[in-house]
Amino acid sequence: MSIYRAFHDRFHDLVVEHAAFETLGEGFRFTEGPSWHPAERHVTFTDIPSNRIHRWHALSGRIEILREPSNLTNGTCYDAHGRLLMCEHASSRVCRLDHDGTVTVLADAWQGRELNSPNDIVVDDRGGIWFTDPLYGRESGTGVVREPGLPFRGIFRIGPPG
């Protein structure tokens, strides 16, 4: 018997109908933002209230802490150069973790006003970076309680080259 319910048969094009699920790690408080790196074969994910970014390695099954503190990072993804992009709740920034460990701020404001709390992020096929900006990072439990930076919740795009 399966432990999930598929609402459309096309789901089984992605997941075998009677696939066994495996626990890869435990002890986290609130995981988010999983991103698969196909070349390096690892999943990067966040644990917001623990203020950490973790990485699970497919070949070894080992989980490591990649970044601590993480500024309460939520969403993550990789760009075309294999660099990790991060949505930081505590700092209201979209950042990039370069290969040498340097953190580069890509966005922290719009029209001179601080972003609310970048949340989810994706890179399109032309290198454009899209992210959502709700209020979760300004709420207790998932962020730092403070007033909104912008009077709206938005979806933003950082066009290439930046």
C-alpha positions as semicolon CSV with decimal commas, in nm:
position;residue;x (nm);y (nm);z (nm)
1;M;0,000;0,000;0,000
2;S;0,125;0,344;-0,092
3;I;0,172;0,617;0,173
4;Y;0,074;0,893;-0,069
5;R;-0,228;0,965;-0,283
6;A;-0,183;1,079;-0,643
7;F;-0,452;1,310;-0,777
8;H;-0,345;1,265;-1,139
9;D;-0,203;0,959;-1,315
10;R;0,079;1,170;-1,466
11;F;0,229;1,184;-1,115
12;H;0,342;0,826;-1,172
13;D;0,559;0,945;-1,462
14;L;0,774;1,102;-1,189
15;V;0,729;0,870;-0,891
16;V;0,688;0,494;-0,911
17;E;0,342;0,408;-0,781
18;H;0,460;0,182;-0,497
19;A;0,789;0,356;-0,426
20;A;0,934;0,319;-0,079
21;F;1,009;0,643;0,102
22;E;1,328;0,678;0,303
23;T;1,412;0,913;0,590
24;L;1,738;1,086;0,500
25;G;1,774;1,295;0,814
26;E;1,596;1,386;1,136
27;G;1,608;1,636;1,420
28;F;1,529;1,946;1,217
29;R;1,277;2,204;1,335
30;F;1,128;2,351;1,013
31;T;1,286;2,250;0,682
32;E;1,238;2,447;0,361
33;G;1,399;2,542;0,031
34;P;1,533;2,210;-0,103
35;S;1,757;2,243;-0,409
36;W;1,920;1,958;-0,602
37;H;2,267;2,008;-0,749
38;P;2,289;1,756;-1,037
39;A;2,664;1,779;-1,097
40;E;2,768;1,750;-0,731
41;R;2,476;1,519;-0,641
42;H;2,355;1,684;-0,323
43;V;2,041;1,846;-0,185
44;T;2,076;2,176;-0,005
45;F;1,794;2,267;0,235
46;T;1,726;2,510;0,517
47;D;1,611;2,480;0,877
48;I;1,476;2,829;0,938
49;P;1,438;2,842;1,320
50;S;1,774;2,668;1,367
51;N;1,929;2,938;1,144
52;R;2,115;2,682;0,932
53;I;2,159;2,566;0,575
54;H;2,225;2,192;0,545
55;R;2,349;1,973;0,263
56;W;2,270;1,603;0,212
57;H;2,520;1,416;-0,009
58;A;2,368;1,144;-0,226
59;L;2,685;0,935;-0,254
60;S;2,767;0,918;0,117
61;G;2,428;0,988;0,274
62;R;2,608;1,237;0,498
63;I;2,442;1,562;0,610
64;E;2,659;1,863;0,683
65;I;2,593;2,218;0,796
66;L;2,676;2,443;0,502
67;R;2,609;2,783;0,660
68;E;2,542;2,891;1,019
69;P;2,409;3,142;1,091
70;S;2,208;3,163;0,772
71;N;2,012;3,484;0,845
72;L;1,706;3,258;0,867
73;T;1,737;3,153;0,502
74;N;1,422;3,001;0,353
75;G;1,421;2,937;-0,024
76;T;1,729;2,832;-0,218
77;C;1,821;2,738;-0,575
78;Y;2,130;2,713;-0,792
79;D;2,223;2,942;-1,079
80;A;2,376;2,823;-1,409
81;H;2,726;2,847;-1,253
82;G;2,636;2,617;-0,962
83;R;2,629;2,897;-0,706
84;L;2,368;2,881;-0,430
85;L;2,108;3,159;-0,428
86;M;1,941;3,223;-0,090
87;C;1,639;3,415;0,038
88;E;1,727;3,549;0,383
89;H;1,434;3,628;0,612
90;A;1,630;3,803;0,889
91;S;1,814;4,042;0,658
92;S;1,544;4,078;0,389
93;R;1,803;3,998;0,122
94;V;1,854;3,777;-0,180
95;C;2,215;3,658;-0,171
96;R;2,451;3,434;-0,363
97;L;2,702;3,199;-0,202
98;D;3,002;3,203;-0,432
99;H;3,232;2,904;-0,476
100;D;3,496;3,064;-0,253
101;G;3,245;3,108;0,032
102;T;3,185;3,479;-0,028
103;V;2,826;3,596;0,019
104;T;2,720;3,852;-0,241
105;V;2,401;4,056;-0,192
106;L;2,191;4,055;-0,511
107;A;1,886;4,246;-0,380
108;D;1,783;4,402;-0,050
109;A;1,557;4,693;-0,155
110;W;1,315;4,812;-0,421
111;Q;1,286;5,181;-0,503
112;G;1,483;5,266;-0,189
113;R;1,267;5,060;0,051
114;E;1,382;4,742;0,220
115;L;1,231;4,419;0,086
116;N;0,985;4,244;0,320
117;S;1,135;3,894;0,342
118;P;1,242;3,716;0,024
119;N;1,103;3,364;0,048
120;D;1,110;3,141;-0,262
121;I;1,347;3,169;-0,556
122;V;1,404;3,024;-0,903
123;V;1,631;3,096;-1,201
124;D;1,481;3,097;-1,551
125;D;1,646;2,965;-1,868
126;R;1,790;3,309;-1,950
127;G;1,952;3,357;-1,609
128;G;1,679;3,581;-1,466
129;I;1,631;3,538;-1,090
130;W;1,270;3,541;-0,970
131;F;1,174;3,560;-0,602
132;T;0,866;3,613;-0,386
133;D;0,857;3,872;-0,109
134;P;0,585;3,799;0,151
135;L;0,592;3,889;0,522
136;Y;0,689;3,550;0,676
137;G;1,037;3,671;0,766
138;R;0,886;3,952;0,971
139;E;0,674;3,717;1,184
140;S;0,752;3,529;1,503
141;G;0,879;3,174;1,447
142;T;0,997;3,221;1,089
143;G;1,170;3,555;1,110
144;V;1,245;3,869;1,305
145;V;0,935;4,060;1,415
146;R;0,937;4,405;1,255
147;E;0,724;4,632;1,038
148;P;0,700;4,561;0,663
149;G;0,960;4,720;0,439
150;L;0,719;4,752;0,145
151;P;0,344;4,824;0,151
152;F;0,275;4,515;-0,068
153;R;0,382;4,154;-0,114
154;G;0,543;4,105;-0,452
155;I;0,720;3,889;-0,705
156;F;1,047;4,036;-0,826
157;R;1,292;3,960;-1,105
158;I;1,663;4,032;-1,116
159;G;1,749;4,033;-1,486
160;P;2,082;3,917;-1,617
161;P;2,354;4,021;-1,572
162;G;2,233;4,131;-1,228
